[in-house]
CSV table of C-alpha atoms and ligand atoms in Angstrom, one decimal:
chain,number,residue,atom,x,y,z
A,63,UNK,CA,-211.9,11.2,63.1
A,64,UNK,CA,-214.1,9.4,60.8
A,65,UNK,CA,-214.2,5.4,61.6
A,66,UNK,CA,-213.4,4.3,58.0
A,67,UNK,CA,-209.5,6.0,57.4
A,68,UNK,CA,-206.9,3.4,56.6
A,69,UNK,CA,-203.6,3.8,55.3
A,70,UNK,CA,-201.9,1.2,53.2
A,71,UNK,CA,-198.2,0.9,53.4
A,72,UNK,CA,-196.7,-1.1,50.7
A,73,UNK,CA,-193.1,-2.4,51.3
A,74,UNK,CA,-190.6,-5.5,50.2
A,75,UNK,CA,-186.9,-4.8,50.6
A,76,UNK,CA,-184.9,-4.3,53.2
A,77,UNK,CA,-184.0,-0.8,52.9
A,78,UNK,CA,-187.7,-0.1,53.0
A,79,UNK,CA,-188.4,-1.9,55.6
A,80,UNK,CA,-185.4,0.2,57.7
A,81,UNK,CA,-186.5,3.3,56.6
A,82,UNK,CA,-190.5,3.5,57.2
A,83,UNK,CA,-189.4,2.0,60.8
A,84,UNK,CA,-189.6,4.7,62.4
A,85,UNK,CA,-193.2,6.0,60.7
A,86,UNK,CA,-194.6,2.5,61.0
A,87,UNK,CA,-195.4,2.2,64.2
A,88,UNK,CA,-197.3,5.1,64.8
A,89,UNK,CA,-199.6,6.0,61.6
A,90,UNK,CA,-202.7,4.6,64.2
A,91,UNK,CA,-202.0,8.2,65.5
A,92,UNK,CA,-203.4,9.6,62.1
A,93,UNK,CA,-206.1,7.0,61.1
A,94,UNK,CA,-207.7,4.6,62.5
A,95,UNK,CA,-206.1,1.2,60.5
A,96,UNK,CA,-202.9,1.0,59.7
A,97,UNK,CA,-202.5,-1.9,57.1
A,98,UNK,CA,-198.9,-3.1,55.9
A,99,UNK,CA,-198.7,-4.9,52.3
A,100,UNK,CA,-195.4,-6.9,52.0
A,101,UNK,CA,-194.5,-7.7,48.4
A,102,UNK,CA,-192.1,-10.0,49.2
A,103,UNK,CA,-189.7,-8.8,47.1
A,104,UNK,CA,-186.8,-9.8,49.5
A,105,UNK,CA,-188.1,-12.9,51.1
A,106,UNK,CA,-185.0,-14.6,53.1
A,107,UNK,CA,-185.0,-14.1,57.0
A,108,UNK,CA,-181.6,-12.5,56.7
A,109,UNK,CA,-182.9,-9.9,54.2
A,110,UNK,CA,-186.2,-8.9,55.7
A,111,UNK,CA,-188.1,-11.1,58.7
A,112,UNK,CA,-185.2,-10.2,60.9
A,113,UNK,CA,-185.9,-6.5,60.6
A,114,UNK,CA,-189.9,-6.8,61.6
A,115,UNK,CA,-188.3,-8.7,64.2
A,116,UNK,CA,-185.2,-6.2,65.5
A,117,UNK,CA,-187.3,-2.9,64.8
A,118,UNK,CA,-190.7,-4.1,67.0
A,119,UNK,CA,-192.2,-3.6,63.8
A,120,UNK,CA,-195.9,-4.8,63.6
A,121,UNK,CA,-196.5,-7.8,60.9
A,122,UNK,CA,-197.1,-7.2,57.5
A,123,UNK,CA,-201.7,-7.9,57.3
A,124,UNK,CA,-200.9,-9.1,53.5
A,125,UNK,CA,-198.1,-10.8,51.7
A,126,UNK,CA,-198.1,-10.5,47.7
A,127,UNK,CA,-195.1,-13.8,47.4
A,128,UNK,CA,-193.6,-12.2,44.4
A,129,UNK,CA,-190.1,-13.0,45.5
A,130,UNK,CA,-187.3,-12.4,43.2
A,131,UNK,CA,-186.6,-16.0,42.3
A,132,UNK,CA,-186.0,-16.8,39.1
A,133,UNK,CA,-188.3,-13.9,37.9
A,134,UNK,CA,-186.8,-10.5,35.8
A,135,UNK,CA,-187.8,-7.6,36.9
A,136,UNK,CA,-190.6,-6.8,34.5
A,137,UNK,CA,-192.6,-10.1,35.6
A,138,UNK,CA,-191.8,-9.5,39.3
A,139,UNK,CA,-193.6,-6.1,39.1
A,140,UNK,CA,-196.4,-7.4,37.2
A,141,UNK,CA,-197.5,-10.1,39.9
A,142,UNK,CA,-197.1,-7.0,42.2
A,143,UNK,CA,-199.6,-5.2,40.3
A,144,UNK,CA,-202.3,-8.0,39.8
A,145,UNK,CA,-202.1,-9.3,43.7
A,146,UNK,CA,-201.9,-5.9,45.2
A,147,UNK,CA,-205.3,-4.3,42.4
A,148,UNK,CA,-207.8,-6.5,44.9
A,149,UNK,CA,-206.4,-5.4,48.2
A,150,UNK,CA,-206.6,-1.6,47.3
A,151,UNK,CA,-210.1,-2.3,45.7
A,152,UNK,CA,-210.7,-4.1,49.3
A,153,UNK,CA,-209.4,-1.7,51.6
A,154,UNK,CA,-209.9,1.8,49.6
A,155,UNK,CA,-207.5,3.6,52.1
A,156,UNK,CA,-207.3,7.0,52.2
A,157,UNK,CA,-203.2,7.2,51.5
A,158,UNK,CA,-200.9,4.7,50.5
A,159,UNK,CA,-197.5,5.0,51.0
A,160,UNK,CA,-194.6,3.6,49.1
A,161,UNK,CA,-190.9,4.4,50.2
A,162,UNK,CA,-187.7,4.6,47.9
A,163,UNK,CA,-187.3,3.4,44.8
A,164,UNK,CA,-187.5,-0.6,44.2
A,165,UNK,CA,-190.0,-2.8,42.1
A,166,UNK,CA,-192.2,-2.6,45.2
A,167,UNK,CA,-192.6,1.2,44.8
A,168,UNK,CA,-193.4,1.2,41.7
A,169,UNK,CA,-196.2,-1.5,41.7
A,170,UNK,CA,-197.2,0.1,44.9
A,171,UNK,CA,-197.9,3.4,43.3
A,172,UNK,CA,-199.0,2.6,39.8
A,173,UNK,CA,-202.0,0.4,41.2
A,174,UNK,CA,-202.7,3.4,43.5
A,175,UNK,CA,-203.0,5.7,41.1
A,176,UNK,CA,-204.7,4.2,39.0
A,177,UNK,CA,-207.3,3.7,40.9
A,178,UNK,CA,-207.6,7.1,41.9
A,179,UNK,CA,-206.2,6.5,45.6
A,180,UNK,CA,-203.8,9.4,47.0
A,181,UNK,CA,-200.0,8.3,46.7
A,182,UNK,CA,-197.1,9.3,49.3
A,183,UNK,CA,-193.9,8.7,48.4
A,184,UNK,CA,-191.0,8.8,51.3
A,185,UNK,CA,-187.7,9.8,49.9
A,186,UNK,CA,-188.9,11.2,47.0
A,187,UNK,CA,-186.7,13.4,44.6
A,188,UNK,CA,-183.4,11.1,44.8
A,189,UNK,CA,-182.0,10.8,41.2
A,190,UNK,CA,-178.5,9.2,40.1
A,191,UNK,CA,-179.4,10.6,36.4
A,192,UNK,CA,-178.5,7.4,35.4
A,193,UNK,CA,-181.1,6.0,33.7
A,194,UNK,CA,-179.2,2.5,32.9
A,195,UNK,CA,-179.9,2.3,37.2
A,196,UNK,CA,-183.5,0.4,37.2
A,197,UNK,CA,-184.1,1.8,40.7
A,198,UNK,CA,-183.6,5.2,38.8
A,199,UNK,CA,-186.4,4.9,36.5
A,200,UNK,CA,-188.4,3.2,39.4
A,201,UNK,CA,-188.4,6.5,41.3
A,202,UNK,CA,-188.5,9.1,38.5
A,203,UNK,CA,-192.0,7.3,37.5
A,204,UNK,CA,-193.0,7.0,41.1
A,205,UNK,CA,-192.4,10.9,41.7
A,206,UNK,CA,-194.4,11.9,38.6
A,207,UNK,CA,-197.4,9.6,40.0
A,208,UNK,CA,-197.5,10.3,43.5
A,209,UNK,CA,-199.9,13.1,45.0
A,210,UNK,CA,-197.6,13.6,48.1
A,211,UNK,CA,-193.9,14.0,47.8
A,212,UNK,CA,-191.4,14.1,51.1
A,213,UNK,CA,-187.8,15.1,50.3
A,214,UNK,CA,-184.9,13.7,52.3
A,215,UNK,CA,-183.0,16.8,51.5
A,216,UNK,CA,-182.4,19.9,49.3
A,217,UNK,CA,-180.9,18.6,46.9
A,218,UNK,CA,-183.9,16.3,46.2
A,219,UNK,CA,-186.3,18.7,46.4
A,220,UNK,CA,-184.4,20.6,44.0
A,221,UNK,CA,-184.7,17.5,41.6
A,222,UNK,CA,-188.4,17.7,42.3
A,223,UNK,CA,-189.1,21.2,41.4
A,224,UNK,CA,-186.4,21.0,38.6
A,225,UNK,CA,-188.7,18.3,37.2
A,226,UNK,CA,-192.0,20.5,37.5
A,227,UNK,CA,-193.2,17.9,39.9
A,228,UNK,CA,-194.7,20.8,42.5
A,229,UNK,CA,-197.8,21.3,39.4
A,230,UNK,CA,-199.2,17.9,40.3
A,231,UNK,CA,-198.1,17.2,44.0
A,232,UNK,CA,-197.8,18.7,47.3
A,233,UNK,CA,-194.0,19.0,47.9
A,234,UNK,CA,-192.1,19.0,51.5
A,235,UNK,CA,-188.3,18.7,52.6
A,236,UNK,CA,-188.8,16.5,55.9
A,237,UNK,CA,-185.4,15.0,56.3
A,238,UNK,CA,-184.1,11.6,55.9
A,239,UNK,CA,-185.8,8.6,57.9
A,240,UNK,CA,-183.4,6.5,57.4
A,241,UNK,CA,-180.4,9.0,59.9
A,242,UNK,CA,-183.2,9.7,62.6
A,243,UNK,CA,-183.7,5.5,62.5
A,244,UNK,CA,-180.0,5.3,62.8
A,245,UNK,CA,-179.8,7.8,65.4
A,246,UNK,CA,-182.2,6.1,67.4
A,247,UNK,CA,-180.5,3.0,67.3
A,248,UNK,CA,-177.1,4.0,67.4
A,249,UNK,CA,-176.6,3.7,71.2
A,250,UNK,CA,-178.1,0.0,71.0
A,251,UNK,CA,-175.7,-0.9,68.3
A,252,UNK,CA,-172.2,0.0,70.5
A,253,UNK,CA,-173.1,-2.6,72.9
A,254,UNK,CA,-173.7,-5.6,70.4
A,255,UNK,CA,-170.5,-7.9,70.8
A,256,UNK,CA,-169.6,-7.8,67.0
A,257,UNK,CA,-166.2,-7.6,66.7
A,258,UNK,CA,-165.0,-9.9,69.2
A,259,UNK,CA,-167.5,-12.8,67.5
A,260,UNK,CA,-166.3,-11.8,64.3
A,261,UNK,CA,-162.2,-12.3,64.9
A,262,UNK,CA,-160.7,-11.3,68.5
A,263,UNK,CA,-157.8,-9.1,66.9
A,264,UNK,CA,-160.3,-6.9,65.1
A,265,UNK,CA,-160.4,-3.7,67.2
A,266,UNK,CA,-162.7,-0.4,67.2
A,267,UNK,CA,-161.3,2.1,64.2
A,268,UNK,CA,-158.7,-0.9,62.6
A,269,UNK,CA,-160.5,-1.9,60.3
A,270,UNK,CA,-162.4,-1.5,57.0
A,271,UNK,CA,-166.0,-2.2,56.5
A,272,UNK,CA,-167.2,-3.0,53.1
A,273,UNK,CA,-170.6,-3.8,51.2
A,274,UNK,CA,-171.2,-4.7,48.2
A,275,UNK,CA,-174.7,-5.3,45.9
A,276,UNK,CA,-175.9,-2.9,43.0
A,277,UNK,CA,-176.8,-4.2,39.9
A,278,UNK,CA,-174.3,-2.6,37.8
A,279,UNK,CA,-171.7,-3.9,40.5
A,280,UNK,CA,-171.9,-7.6,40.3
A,281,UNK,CA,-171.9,-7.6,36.3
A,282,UNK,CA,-169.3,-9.4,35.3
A,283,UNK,CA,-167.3,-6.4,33.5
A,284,UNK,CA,-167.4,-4.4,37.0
A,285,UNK,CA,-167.2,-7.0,39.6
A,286,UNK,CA,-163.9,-8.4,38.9
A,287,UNK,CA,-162.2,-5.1,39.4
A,288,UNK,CA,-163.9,-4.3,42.3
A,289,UNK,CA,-163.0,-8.2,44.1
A,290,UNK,CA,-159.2,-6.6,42.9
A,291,UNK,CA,-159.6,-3.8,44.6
A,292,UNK,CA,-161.0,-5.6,47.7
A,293,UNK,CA,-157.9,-7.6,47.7
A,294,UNK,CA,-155.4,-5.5,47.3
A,295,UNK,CA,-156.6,-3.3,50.2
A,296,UNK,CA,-156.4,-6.4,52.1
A,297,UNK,CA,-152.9,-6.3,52.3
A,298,UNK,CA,-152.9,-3.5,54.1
A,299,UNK,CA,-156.4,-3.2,56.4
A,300,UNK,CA,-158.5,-6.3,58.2
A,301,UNK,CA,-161.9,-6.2,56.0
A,302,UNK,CA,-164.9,-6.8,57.1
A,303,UNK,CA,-167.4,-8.1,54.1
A,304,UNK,CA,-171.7,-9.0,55.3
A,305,UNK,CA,-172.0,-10.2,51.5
A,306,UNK,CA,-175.5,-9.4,49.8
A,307,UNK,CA,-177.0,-12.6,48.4
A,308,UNK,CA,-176.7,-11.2,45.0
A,309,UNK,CA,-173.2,-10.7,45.2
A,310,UNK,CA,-172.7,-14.2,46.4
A,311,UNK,CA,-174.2,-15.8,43.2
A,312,UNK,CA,-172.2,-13.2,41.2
A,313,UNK,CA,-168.3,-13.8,42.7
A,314,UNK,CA,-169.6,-17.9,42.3
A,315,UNK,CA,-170.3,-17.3,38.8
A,316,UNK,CA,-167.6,-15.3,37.9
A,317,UNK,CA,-165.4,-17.5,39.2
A,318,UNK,CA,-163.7,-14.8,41.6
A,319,UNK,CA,-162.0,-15.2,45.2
A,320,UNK,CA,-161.9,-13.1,47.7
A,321,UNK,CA,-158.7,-12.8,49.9
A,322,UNK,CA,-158.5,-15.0,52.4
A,323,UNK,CA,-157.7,-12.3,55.1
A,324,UNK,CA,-161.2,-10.2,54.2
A,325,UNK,CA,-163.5,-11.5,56.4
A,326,UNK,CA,-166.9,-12.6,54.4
A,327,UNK,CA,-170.0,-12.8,57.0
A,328,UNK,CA,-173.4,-13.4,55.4
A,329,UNK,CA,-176.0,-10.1,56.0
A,330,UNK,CA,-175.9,-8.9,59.1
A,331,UNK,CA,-179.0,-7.5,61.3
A,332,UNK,CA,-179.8,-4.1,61.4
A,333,UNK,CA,-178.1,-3.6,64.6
A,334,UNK,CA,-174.7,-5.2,63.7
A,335,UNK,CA,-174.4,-3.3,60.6
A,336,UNK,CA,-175.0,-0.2,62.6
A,337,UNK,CA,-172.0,-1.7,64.7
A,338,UNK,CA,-169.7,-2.7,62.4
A,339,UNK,CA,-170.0,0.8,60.6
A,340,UNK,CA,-169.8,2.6,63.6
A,341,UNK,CA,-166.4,1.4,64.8
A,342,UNK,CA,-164.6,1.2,61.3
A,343,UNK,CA,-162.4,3.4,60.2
A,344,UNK,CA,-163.8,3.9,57.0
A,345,UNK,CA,-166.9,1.9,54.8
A,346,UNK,CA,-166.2,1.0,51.3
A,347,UNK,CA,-169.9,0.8,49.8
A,348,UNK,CA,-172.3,0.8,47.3
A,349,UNK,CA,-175.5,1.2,48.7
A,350,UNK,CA,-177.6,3.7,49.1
A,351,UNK,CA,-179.1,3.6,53.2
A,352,UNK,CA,-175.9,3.0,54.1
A,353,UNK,CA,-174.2,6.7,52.8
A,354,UNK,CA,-176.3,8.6,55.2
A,355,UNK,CA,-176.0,6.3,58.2
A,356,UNK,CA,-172.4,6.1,57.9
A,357,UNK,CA,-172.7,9.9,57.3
A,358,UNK,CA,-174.6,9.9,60.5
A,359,UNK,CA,-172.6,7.6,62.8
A,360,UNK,CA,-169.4,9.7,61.4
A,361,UNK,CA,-167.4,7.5,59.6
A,362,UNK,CA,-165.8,8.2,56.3
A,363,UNK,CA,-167.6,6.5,53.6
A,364,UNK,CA,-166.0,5.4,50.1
A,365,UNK,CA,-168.4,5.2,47.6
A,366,UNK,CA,-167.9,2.4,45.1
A,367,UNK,CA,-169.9,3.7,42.3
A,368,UNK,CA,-169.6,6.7,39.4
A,369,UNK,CA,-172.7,9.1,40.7
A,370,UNK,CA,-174.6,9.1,43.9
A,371,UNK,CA,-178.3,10.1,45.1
A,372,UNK,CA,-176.8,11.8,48.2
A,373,UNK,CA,-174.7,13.7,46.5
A,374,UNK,CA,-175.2,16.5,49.5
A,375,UNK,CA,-172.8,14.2,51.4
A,376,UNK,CA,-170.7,14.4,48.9
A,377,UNK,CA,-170.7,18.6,48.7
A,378,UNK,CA,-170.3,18.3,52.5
A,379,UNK,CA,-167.1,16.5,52.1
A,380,UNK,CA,-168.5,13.6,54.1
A,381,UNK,CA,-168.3,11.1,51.7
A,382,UNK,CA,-166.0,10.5,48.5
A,383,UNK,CA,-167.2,8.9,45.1
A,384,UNK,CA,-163.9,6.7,44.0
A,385,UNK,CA,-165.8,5.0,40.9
A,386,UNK,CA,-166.3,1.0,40.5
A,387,UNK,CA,-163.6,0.8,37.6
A,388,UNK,CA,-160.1,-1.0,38.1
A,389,UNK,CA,-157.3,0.8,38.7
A,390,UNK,CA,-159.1,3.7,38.9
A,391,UNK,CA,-160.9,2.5,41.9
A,392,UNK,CA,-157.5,1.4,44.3
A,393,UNK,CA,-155.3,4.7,43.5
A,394,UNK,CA,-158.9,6.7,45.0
A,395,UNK,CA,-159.5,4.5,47.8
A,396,UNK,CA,-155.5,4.3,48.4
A,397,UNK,CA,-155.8,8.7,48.4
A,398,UNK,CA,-159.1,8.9,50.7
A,399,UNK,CA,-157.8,6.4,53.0
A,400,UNK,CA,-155.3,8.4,53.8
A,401,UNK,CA,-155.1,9.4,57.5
A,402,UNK,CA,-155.4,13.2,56.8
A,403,UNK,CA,-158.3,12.6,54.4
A,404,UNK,CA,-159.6,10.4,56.8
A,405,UNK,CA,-159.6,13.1,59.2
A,406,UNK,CA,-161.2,16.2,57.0
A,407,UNK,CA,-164.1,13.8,56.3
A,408,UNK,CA,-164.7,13.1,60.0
A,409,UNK,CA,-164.2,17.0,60.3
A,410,UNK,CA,-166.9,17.2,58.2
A,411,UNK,CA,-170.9,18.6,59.0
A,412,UNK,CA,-174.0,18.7,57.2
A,413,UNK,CA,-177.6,19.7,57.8
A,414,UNK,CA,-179.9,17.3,59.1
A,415,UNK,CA,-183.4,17.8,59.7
A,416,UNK,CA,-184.6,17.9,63.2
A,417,UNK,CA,-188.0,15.4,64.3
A,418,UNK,CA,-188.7,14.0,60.5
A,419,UNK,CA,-191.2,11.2,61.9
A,420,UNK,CA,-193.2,14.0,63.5
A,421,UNK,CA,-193.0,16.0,60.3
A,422,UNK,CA,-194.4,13.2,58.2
A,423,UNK,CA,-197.2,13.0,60.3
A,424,UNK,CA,-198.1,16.4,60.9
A,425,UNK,CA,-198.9,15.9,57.0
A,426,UNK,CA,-200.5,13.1,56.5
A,427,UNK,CA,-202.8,14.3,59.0
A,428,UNK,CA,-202.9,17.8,57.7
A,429,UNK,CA,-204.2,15.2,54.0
A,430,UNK,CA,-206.5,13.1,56.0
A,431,UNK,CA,-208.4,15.2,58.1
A,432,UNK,CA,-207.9,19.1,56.3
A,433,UNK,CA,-208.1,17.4,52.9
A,434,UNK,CA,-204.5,19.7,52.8
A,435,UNK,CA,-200.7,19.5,53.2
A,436,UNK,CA,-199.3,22.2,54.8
A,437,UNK,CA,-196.1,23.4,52.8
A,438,UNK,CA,-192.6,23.0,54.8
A,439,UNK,CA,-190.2,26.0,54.2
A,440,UNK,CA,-188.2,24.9,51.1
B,739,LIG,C1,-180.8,-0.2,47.3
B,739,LIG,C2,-181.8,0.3,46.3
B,739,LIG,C3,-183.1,-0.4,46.5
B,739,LIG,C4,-182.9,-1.9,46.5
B,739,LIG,C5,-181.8,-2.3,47.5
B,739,LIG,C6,-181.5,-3.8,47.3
B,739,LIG,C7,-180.9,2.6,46.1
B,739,LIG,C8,-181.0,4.1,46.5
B,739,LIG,N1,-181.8,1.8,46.5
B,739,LIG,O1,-181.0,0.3,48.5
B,739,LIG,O2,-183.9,0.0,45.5
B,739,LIG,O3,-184.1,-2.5,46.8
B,739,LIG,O4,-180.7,-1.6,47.2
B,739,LIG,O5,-180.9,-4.3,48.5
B,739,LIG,O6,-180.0,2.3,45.3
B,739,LIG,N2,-178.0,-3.4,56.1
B,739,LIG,C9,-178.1,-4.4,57.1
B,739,LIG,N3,-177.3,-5.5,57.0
B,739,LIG,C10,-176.4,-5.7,56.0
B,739,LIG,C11,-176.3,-4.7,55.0
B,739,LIG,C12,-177.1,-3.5,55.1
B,739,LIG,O7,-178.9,-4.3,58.0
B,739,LIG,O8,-175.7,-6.7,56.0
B,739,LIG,C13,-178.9,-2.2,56.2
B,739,LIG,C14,-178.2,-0.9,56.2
B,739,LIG,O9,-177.8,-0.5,57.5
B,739,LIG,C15,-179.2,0.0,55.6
B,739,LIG,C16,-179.9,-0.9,54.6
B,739,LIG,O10,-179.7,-2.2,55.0
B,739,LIG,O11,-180.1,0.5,56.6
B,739,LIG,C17,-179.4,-0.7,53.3
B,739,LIG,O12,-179.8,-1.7,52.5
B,739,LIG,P1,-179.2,-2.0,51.0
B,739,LIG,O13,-179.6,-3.4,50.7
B,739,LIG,O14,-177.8,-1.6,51.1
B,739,LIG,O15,-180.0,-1.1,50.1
B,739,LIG,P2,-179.8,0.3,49.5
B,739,LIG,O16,-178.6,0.4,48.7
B,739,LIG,O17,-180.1,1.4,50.5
């Protein structure tokens, strides 16, 4: 192994954060420096420190500070750009690697590329086709950039050759990061003491869980149908609500109040989410990690939005798409939370792809050392 091969891994949020966990720790298996670039994209404890903290992660060697505060998306990236240029031009690695599809990808990539360094992007080939999503138009340009593409599933690497991507990049289904992360962690999560903290009557499979934070979901058209729909559920189900900072600004702006029987809880770690998902009867959500770990842990999943990127779950029956618009939105989440729909969804398989971490490394260092990526059956 030549002395000189680094890999930069370029992260921010903390979906990103969750899902190269299981990767992170042991790229010095493939190179000889691992070096993590933290945008800073998400800067509170609650939203990413904790996870570093919870996964054993090791600590980021550079921070870019381009938190979101009081910044649009358009100069956020930009300070991305111009702070992460000098670190690449430092470090030259042989690979970065970007993950997903936030501001942080994209900076992370375009500087890459741009100066001619080899890009990896994890979770590649997820598309809402909804180009109003910015995270949509972050990973369409991120795929048509990158030299290395993984796929989460079929369907995304359907998406990839459907978009001609295999003519400039080396394509491979490897699996989803994010279910062999929950997978690992799944056993830990049981034995947190959750519920009882949370309110002594709540009990394992009595209750809803529920989050809450895309951008076209805390608009102020959207949200107040959805904060209805919360509500009214309420009547009939104990709620549990970890509310996304975002979507705490937007309900104070809007003027909207929760019920007071839905229980509203600020983030929760990595752990306790796993927990609280685990032992509800059913997750009403909106984010995107969170459909395949659910997916994973078995438990019915609601989706508050019109489209999904894992629409595979979906086809497998695991998880429902019942829209973000009022009253559409109750009469579909009334219908899934039925106990027999309940049940076909928990009935429910779908493919998974066995030892993804070892995958992704068998080729990056198939890149690093052959100056080739073996090709995964498609
Ligand atoms: C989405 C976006 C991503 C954006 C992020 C902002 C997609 C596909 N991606 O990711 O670009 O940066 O939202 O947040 O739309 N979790 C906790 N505690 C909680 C809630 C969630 O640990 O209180 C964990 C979940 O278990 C999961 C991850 O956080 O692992 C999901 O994070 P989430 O913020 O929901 O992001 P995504 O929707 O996956």
């Amino acid at each position: 192994m030549s002395q000189s091969l680094k890999i930069v891994s370029v992260l921010g949020t903390r979906p990103e954060i969750i899902k190269l966990s299981p990767l992170l720790p042991r790229l010095p298996e493939v190179c000889d420096r691992s070096i993590i670039v933290h945008s800073g994209q998400h800067y509170s404890y609650e939203m990413e420190a904790q996870f570093f903290e919870e996964l054993h992660l090791p600590s980021s060697d550079y921070s870019l500070k381009a938190g979101a505060e009081g910044r649009g998306a358009g100069e956020q990236t930009a300070l991305m750009l111009a702070r992460l240029e000098p670190i690449l031009q430092a470090e030259q690695p042989a690979l970065v690697i970007v993950q997903g599809d936030t501001n942080t990808t994209l900076a992370g990539a375009l500087v890459a590329a741009k100066l001619g360094l080899p890009v990896l992007h994890l979770e590649a080939g997820c598309r809402s086709f909804n180009r109003a999503m910015p995270e949509e138009i972050n990973r369409v340009m991120v795929d048509h950039i990158s030299h290395i593409l993984l796929a989460p599933d079929h369907t995304a690497m359907k998406n990839l050759l459907n978009e001609g991507c295999d003519r400039h990049a080396a394509l491979h289904l490897v699996g989803s990061t994010a279910i062999e992360a929950c997978q690992r962690c799944a056993e830990f999560a049981l034995h947190r003491p959750l519920l009882s903290q949370l309110d002594k009557n709540l009990r394992p499979g009595g209750y809803l869980a529920v989050t809450l934070h895309r951008a076209e979901n805390t608009t102020p058209q959207v949200l107040p149908g959805l904060v209805q729909t919360l509500n009214q559920l309420a009547a009939d189900w104990p709620i549990v609500f970890p509310v996304h900072p975002r979507t705490q600004l937007a309900i104070r702006q809007n003027g909207l109040h929760l019920d007071s029987r839905i229980i509203t809880i600020p983030p929760l770690g990595y752990l306790d989410m796993l927990s609280l998902v685990y032992q509800a009867q059913a997750l009403l959500t909106d984010s995107g990690g969170l459909q395949e770990e659910a997916a994973a842990l078995n438990t019915p999943v609601l989706v508050l939005r019109e489209e999904t990127e894992w629409s595979y779950l979906v086809e497998a029956g695991k998880t429902v798409l019942v829209g973000n618009a009022y009253p559409q939105t109750i009469a579909a989440a009334r219908a899934a939370l039925q106990p027999t729909a309940l049940e076909t969804m928990r009935a429910a398989t779908f493919d998974t792809c066995p030892d993804v971490t070892q995958a992704i490394l068998n080729i990056i260092r198939a890149f690093l050392h052959l100056g080739a990526t073996p090709h995964a059956a498609l």
